[in-house]
mmCIF file of C-alpha atoms and ligand atoms in Angstrom:
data_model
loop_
_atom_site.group_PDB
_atom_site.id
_atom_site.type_symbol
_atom_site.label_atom_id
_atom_site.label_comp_id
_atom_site.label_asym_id
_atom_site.label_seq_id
_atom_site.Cartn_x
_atom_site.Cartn_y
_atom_site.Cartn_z
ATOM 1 C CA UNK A 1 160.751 127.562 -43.282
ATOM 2 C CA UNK A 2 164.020 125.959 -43.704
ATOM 3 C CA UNK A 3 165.555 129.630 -43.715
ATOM 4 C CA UNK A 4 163.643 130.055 -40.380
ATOM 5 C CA UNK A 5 164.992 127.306 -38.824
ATOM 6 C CA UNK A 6 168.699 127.816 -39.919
ATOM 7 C CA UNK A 7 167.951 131.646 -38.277
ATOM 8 C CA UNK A 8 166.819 130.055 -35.313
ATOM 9 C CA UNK A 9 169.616 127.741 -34.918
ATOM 10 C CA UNK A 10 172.637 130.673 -35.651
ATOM 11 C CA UNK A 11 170.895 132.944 -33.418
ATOM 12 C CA UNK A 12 170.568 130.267 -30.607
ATOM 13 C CA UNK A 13 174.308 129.383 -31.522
ATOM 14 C CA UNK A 14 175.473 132.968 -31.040
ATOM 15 C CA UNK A 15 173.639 133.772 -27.953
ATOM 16 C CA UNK A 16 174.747 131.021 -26.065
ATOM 17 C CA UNK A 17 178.496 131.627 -26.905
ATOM 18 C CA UNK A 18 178.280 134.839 -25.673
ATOM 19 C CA UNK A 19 176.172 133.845 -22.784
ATOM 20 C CA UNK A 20 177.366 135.333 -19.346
ATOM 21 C CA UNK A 21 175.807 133.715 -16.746
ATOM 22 C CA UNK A 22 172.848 130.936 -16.088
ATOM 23 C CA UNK A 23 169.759 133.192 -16.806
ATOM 24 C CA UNK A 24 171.296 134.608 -20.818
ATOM 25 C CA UNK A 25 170.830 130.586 -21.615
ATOM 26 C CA UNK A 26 167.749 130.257 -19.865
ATOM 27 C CA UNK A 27 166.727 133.207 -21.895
ATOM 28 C CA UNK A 28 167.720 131.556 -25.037
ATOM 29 C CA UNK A 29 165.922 128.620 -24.196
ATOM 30 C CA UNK A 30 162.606 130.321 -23.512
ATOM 31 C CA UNK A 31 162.952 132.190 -26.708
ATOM 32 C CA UNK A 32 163.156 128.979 -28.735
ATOM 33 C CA UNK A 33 162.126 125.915 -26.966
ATOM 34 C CA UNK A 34 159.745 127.498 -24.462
ATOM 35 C CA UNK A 35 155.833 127.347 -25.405
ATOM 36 C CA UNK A 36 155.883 130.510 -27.071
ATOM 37 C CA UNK A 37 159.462 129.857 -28.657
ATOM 38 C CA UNK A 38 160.255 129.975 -32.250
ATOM 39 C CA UNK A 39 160.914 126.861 -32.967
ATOM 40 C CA UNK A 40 158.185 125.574 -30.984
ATOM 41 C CA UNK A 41 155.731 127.986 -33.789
ATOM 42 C CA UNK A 42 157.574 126.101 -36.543
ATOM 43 C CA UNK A 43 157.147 122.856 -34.842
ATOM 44 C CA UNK A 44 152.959 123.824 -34.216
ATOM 45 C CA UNK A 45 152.613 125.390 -37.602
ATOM 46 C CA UNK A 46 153.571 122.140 -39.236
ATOM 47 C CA UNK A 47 149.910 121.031 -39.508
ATOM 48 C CA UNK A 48 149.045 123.233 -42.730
ATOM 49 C CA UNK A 49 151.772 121.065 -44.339
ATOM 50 C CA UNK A 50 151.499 118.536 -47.071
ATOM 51 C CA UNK A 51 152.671 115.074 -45.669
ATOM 52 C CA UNK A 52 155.978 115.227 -47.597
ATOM 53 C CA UNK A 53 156.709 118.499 -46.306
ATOM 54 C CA UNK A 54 155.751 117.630 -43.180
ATOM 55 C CA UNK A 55 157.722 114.717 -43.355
ATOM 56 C CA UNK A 56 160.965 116.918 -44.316
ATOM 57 C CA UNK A 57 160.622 119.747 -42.255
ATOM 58 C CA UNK A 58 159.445 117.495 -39.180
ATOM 59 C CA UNK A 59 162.892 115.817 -39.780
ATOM 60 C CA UNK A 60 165.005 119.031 -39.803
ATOM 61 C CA UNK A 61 162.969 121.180 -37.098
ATOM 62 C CA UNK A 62 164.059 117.684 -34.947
ATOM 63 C CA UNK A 63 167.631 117.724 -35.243
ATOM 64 C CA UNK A 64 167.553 121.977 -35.207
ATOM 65 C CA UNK A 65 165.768 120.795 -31.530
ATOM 66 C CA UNK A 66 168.305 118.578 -30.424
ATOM 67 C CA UNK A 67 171.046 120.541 -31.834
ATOM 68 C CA UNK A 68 169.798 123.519 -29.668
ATOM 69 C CA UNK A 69 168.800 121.364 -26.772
ATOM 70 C CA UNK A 70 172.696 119.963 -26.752
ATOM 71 C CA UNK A 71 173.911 123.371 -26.782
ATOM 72 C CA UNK A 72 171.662 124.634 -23.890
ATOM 73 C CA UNK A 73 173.076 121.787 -22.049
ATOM 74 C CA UNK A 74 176.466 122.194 -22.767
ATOM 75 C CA UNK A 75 176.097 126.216 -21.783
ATOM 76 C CA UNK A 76 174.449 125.422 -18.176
ATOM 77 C CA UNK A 77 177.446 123.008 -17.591
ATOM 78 C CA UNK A 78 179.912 125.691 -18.566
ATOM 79 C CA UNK A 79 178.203 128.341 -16.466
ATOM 80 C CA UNK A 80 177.285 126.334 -13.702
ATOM 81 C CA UNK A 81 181.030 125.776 -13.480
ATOM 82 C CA UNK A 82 182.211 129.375 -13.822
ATOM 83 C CA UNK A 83 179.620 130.371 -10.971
ATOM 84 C CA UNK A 84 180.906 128.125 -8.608
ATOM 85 C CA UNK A 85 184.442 128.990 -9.297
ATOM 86 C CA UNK A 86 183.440 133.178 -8.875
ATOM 87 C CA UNK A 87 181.806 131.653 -5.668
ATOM 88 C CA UNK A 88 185.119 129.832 -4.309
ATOM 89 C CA UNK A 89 187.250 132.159 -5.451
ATOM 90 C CA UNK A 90 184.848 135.007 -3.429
ATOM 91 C CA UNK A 91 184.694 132.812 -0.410
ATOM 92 C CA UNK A 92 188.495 131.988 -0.316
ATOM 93 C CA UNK A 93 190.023 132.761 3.204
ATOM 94 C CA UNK A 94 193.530 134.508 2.679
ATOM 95 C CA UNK A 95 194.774 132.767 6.243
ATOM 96 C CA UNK A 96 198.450 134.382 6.227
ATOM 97 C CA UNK A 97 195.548 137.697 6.706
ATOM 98 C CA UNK A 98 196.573 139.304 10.647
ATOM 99 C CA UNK A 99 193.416 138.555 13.218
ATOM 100 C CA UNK A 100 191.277 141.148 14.039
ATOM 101 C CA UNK A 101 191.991 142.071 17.753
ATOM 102 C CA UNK A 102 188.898 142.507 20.111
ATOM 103 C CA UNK A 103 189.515 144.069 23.193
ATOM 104 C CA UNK A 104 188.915 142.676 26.603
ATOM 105 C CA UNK A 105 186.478 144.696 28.630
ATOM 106 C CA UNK A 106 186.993 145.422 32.462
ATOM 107 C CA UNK A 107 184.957 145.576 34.933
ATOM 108 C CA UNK A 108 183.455 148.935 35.986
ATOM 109 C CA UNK A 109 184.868 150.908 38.973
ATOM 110 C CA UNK A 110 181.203 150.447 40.521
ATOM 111 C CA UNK A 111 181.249 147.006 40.679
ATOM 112 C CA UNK A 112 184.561 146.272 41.854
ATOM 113 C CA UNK A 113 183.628 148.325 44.915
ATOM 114 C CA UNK A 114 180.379 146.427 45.524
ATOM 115 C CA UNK A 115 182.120 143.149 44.791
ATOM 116 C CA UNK A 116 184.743 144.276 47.414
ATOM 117 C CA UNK A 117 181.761 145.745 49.845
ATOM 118 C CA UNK A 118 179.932 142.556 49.796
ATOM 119 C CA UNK A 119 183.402 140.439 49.809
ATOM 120 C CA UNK A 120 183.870 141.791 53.504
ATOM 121 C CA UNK A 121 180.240 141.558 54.672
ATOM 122 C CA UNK A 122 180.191 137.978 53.321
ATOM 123 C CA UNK A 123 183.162 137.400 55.599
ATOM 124 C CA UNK A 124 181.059 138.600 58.540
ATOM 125 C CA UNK A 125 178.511 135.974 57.607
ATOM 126 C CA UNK A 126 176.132 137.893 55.773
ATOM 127 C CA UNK A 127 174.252 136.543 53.411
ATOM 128 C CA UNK A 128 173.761 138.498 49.828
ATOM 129 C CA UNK A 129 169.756 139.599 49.285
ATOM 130 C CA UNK A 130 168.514 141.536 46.338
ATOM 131 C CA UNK A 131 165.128 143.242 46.210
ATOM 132 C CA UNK A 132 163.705 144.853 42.836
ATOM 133 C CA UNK A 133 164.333 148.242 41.552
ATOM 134 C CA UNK A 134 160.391 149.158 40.580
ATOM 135 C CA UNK A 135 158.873 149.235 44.420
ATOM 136 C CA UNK A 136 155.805 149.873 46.139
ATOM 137 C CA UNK A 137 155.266 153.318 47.853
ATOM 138 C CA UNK A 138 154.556 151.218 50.880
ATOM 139 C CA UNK A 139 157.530 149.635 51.056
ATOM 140 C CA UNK A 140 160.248 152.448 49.929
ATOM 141 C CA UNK A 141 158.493 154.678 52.414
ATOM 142 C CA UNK A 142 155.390 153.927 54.762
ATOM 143 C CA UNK A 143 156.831 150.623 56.024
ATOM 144 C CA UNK A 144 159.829 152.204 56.797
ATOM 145 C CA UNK A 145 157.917 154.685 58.839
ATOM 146 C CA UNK A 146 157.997 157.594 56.431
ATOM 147 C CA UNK A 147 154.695 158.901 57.029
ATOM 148 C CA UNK A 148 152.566 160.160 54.400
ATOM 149 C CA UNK A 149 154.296 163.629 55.150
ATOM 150 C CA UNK A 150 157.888 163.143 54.557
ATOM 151 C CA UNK A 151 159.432 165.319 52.553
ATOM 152 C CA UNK A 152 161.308 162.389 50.837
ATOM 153 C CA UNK A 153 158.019 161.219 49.147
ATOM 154 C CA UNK A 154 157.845 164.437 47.240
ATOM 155 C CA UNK A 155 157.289 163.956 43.494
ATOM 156 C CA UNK A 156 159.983 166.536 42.857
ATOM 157 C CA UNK A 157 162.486 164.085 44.693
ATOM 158 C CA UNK A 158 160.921 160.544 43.604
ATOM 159 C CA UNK A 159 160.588 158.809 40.560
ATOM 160 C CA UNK A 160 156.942 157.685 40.622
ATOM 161 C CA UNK A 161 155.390 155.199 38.434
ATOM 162 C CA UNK A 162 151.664 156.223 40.002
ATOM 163 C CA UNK A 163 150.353 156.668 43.310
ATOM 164 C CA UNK A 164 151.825 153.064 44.668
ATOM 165 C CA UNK A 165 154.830 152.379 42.665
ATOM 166 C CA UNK A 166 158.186 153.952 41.861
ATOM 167 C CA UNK A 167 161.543 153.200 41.399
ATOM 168 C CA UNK A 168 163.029 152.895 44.947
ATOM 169 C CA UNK A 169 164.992 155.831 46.280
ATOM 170 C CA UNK A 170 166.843 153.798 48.695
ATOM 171 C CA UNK A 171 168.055 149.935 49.065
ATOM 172 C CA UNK A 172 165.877 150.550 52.619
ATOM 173 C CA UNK A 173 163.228 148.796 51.405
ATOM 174 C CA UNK A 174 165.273 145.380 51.413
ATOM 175 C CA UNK A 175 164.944 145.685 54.732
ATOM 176 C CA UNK A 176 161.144 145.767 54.537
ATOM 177 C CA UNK A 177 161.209 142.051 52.394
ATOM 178 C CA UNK A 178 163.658 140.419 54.382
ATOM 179 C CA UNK A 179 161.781 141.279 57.330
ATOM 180 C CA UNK A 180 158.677 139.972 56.148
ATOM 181 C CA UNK A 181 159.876 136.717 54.193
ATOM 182 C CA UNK A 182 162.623 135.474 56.948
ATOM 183 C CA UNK A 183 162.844 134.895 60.973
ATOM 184 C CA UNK A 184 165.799 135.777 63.491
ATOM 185 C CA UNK A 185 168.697 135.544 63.514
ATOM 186 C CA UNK A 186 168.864 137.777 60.139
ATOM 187 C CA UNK A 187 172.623 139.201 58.441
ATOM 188 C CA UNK A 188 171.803 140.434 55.385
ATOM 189 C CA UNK A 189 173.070 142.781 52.709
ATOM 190 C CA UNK A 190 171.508 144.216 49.431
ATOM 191 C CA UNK A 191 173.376 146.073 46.650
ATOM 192 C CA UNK A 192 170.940 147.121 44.235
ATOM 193 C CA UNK A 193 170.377 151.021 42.209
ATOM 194 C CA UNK A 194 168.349 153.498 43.284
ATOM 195 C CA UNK A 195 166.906 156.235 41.846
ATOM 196 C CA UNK A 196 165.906 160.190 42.639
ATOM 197 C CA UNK A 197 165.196 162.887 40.439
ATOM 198 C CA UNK A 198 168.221 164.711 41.192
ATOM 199 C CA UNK A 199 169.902 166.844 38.096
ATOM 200 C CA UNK A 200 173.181 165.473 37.692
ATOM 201 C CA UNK A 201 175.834 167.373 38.644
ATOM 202 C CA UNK A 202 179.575 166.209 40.538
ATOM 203 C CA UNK A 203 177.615 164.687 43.064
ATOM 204 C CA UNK A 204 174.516 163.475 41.783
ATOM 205 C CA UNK A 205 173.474 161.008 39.519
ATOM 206 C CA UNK A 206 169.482 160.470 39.021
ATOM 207 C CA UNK A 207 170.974 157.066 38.977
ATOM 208 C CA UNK A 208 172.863 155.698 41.818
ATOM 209 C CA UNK A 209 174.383 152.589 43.952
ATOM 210 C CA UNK A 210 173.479 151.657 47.449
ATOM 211 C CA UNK A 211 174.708 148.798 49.669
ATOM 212 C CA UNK A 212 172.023 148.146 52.456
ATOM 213 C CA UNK A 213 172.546 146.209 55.733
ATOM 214 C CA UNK A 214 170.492 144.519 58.164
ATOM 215 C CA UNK A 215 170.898 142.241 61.330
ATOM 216 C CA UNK A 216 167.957 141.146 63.704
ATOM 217 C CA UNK A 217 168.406 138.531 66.616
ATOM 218 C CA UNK A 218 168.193 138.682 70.253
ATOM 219 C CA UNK A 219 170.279 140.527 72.131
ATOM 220 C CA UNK A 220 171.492 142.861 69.366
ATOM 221 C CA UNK A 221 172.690 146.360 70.475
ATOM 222 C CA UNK A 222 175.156 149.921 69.555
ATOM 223 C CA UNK A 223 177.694 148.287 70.128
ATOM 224 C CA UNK A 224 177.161 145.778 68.058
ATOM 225 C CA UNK A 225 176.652 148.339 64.986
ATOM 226 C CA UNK A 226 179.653 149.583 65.849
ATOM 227 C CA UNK A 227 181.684 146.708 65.860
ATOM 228 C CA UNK A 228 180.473 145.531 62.661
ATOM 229 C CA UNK A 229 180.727 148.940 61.349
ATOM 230 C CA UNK A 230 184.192 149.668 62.418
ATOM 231 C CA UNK A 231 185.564 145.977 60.955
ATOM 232 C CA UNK A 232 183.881 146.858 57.879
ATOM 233 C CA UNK A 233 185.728 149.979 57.639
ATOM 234 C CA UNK A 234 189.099 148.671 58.637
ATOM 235 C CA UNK A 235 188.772 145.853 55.932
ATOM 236 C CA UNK A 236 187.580 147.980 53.431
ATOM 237 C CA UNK A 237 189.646 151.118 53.754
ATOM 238 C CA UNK A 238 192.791 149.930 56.040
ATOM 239 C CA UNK A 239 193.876 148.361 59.197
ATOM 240 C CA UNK A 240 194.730 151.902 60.491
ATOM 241 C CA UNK A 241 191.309 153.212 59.827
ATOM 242 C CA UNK A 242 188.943 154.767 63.124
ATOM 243 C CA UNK A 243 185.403 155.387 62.587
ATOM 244 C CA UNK A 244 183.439 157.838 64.114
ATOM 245 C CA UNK A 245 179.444 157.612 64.901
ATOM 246 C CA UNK A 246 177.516 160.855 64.716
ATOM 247 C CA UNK A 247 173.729 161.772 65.806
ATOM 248 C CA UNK A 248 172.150 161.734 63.087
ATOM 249 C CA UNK A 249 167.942 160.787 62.349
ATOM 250 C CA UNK A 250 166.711 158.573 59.814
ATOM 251 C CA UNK A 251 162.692 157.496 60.191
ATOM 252 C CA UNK A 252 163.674 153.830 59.779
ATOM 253 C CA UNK A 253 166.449 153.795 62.890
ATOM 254 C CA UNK A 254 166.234 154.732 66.224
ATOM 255 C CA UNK A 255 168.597 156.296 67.278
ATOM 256 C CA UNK A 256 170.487 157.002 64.168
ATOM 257 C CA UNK A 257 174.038 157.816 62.940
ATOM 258 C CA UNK A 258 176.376 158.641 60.617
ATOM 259 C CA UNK A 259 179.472 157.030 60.943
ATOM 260 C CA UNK A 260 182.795 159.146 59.648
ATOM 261 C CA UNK A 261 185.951 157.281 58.746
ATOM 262 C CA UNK A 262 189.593 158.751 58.972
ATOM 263 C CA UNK A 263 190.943 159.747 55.837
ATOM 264 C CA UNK A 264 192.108 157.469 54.109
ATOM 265 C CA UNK A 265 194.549 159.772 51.659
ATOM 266 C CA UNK A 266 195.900 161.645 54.324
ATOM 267 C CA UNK A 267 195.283 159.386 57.757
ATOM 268 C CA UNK A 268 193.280 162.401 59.319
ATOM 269 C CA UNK A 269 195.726 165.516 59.205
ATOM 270 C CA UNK A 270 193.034 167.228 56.697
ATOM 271 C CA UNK A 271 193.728 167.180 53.063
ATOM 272 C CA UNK A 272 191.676 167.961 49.983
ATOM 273 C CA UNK A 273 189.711 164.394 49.591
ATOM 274 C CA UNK A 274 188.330 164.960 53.242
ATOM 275 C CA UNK A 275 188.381 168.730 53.291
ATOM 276 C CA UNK A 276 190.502 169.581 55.728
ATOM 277 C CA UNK A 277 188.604 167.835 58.567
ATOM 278 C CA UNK A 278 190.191 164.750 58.884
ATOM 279 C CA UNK A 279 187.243 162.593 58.452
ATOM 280 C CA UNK A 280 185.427 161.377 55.404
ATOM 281 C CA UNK A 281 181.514 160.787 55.454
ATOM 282 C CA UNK A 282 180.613 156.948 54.932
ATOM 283 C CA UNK A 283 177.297 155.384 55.808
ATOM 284 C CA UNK A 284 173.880 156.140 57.568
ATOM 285 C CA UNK A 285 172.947 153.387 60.478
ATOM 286 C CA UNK A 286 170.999 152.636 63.312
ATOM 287 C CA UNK A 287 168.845 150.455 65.473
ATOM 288 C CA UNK A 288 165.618 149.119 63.551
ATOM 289 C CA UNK A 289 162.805 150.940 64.667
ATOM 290 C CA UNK A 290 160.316 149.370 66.505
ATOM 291 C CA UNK A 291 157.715 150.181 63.910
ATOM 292 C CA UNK A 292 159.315 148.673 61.299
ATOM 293 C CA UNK A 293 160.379 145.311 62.965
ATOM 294 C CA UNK A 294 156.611 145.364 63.897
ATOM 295 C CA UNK A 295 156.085 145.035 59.709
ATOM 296 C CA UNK A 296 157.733 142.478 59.534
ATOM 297 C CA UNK A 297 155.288 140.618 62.260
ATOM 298 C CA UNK A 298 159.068 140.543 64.831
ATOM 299 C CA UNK A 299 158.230 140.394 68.153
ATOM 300 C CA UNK A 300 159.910 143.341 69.376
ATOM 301 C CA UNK A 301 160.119 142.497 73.049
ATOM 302 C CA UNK A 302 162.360 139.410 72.235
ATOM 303 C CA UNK A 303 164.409 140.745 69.309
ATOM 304 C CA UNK A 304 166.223 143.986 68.452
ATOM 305 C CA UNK A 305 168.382 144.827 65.148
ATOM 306 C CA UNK A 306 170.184 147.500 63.668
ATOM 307 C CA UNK A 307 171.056 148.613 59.600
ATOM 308 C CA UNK A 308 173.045 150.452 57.963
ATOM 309 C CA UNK A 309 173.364 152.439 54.097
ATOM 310 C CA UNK A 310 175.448 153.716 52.000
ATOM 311 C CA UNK A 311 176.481 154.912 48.623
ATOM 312 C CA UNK A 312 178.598 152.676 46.601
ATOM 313 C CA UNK A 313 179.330 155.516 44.146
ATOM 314 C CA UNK A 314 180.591 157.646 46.889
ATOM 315 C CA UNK A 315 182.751 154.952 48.379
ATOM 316 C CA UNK A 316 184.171 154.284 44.712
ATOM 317 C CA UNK A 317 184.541 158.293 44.359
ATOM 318 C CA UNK A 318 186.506 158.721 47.553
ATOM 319 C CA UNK A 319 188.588 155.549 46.930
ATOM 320 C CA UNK A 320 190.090 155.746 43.630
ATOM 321 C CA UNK A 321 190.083 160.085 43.767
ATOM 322 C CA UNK A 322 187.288 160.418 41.370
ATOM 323 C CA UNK A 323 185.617 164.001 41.828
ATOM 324 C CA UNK A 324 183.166 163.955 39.265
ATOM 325 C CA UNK A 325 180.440 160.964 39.289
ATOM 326 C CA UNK A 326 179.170 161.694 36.178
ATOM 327 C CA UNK A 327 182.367 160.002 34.694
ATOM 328 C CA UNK A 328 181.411 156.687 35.961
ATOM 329 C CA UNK A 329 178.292 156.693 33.259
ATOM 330 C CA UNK A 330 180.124 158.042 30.085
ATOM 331 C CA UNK A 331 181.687 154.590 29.638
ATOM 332 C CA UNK A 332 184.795 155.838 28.035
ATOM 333 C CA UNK A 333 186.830 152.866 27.868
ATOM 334 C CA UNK A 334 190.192 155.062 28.993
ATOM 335 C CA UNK A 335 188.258 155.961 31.873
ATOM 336 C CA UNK A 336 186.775 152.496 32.888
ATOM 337 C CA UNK A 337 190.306 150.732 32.614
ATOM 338 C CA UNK A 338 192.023 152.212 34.927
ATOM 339 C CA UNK A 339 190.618 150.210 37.678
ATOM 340 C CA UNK A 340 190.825 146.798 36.413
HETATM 341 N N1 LIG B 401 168.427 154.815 53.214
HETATM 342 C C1 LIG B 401 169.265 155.888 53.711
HETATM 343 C C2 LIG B 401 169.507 156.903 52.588
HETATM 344 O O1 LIG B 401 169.245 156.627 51.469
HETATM 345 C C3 LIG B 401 170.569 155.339 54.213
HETATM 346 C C4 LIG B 401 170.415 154.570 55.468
HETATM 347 C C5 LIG B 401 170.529 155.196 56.691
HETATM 348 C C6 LIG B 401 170.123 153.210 55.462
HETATM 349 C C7 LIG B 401 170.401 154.512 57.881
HETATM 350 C C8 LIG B 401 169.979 152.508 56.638
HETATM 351 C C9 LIG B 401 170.127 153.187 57.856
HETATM 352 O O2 LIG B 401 169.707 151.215 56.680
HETATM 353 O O3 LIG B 401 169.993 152.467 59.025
HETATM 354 O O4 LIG B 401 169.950 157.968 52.886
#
């Protein structure tokens, strides 16, 4: 037994010196001290002894105890140590190191334009209204007196969610909530996306931007529209801008128009931007049908209105000589910044 115990303690001795890290000791440790250990046998085993035996080896398996128990303790400390200098030395920040740049992003050609649209309605004292991109059929087409047989409803032109919902062709249907949730005088406007199932190609986007407009008070006529209209375009596109105001039908307006603005690239002498003609395409508009001011519970006998749409994408297009619309969803960054 002493032989054992002299084992025990030069094995324990040589295993902790070469001990690596925190779980070799504790390895160690279970292997002689734990309650299946070695020296934990000897220490059990000592009953079949005679007293003086016992009395010895009791002594020595002791001090072998201790002995290993000081080592154990001593090894921890050491390796506790060296694994929190691994750690600091793994954590150390090298500060003379260069900063990682992040670039800035910049706002998207899209929004620009519909923060500069709604910068020069705002000026005219309208007052920014939003309504949500999932709408009722009702209110994308029936309230705004697109009856049940308009060839807009088709599924092969609409994205429907089921037989009442979809997501809104047209910011039109603004119209429809502002109606309903405010009284004359109203001078509103309402960016928002719409959608159509349209296969995307240089001019369409299943995806798209409209800006919608809507007054409502007493008294309002044409001419109104026009003046509006034509301000609009002058602050938006130039001082030397005209507008022009074609027939034009629309089951929400009556009557309708387009309204054509002078080219802005080449002042109206034809060029490529406005193909040849001089004029450039901008918004639909007209007076508020009687039908749909009736939705909105208006007494139509005391108040007229008029509205107006158009696409923001088409405005950005024509603006900043972008012929392919696709390009303002690819998100290539050396795209996007050139229009900070
Ligand atoms: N919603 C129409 C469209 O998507 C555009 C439009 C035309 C809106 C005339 C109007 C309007 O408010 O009066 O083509």
């Amino acid at each position: 037994m002493k032989e054992a115990l002299q084992q025990i303690l030069d094995e324990a001795r040589k295993r902790l010196q070469e001990a690596e890290c925190i779980q070799d000791a504790e390895d160690v440790r279970v292997k002689m001290l734990g309650k299946k250990g070695q020296l934990t046998g000897i220490l059990k085993s000592m009953g079949s002894l005679t007293p003086e035996e016992r009395k010895e080896l009791g002594m020595q398996a002791n001090k072998a105890k201790g002995e290993i128990e000081a080592m154990l303790n001593k090894t921890f400390e050491q390796l506790k140590e060296k694994a929190q200098e691994a750690k600091f030395k793994a954590e150390k920040i090298d500060v003379t190191e260069p900063g990682k740049a992040h670039k800035l992003g910049t706002k998207h050609p899209v929004t620009i334009t519909i923060e500069e649209i709604s910068k020069v309605f705002k000026s005219m004292g309208f007052t920014l209204t939003e309504g949500p991109e999932v709408e009722t059929v009702y209110n994308n087409f029936d309230a705004l007196n697109a009856g049940p047989n308009h060839p807009a409803r088709d599924w092969t032109d609409t994205f429907y969610i089921n037989d009442d919902v979809l997501l809104r062709t047209q910011t039109s249907p603004v119209q429809v909530r502002t109606l309903k949730a405010q009284k004359p005088p109203i001078r509103v406007f309402a960016p928002g996306r719409c959608f159509r199932c349209d296969t995307p190609d240089a001019t369409h986007s299943p995806m798209f931007h409209q800006v919608e407009g809507l007054v409502v008070d007493e008294g309002i006529t044409m001419a109104d529209l026009k003046g509006v209209l034509d301000s609009f375009a002058k602050q938006m596109f130039g001082e030397e801008t005209r507008t022009k105001f074609r027939p034009h039908h629309f089951p929400f307006t009556e009557p309708s128009a387009e309204m054509d603005v002078s080219c802005f690239k080449c002042g109206g002498k034809g060029c490529r931007v406005c193909k040849g003609s001089g004029w450039i395409e901008i918004l639909g508009c007209g007076m508020v049908h009687p039908s749909v001011l009736k939705v909105g519970g208006i007494d139509t006998e005391k108040y007229t209105g008029f509205a107006f749409g158009m696409g923001v994408e088409r405005v950005a297009m024509l603006k900043y000589g972008i012929d392919d619309i696709r390009l303002l969803y690819e998100n290539d960054m050396r795209f996007i910044e050139q229009f900070k």
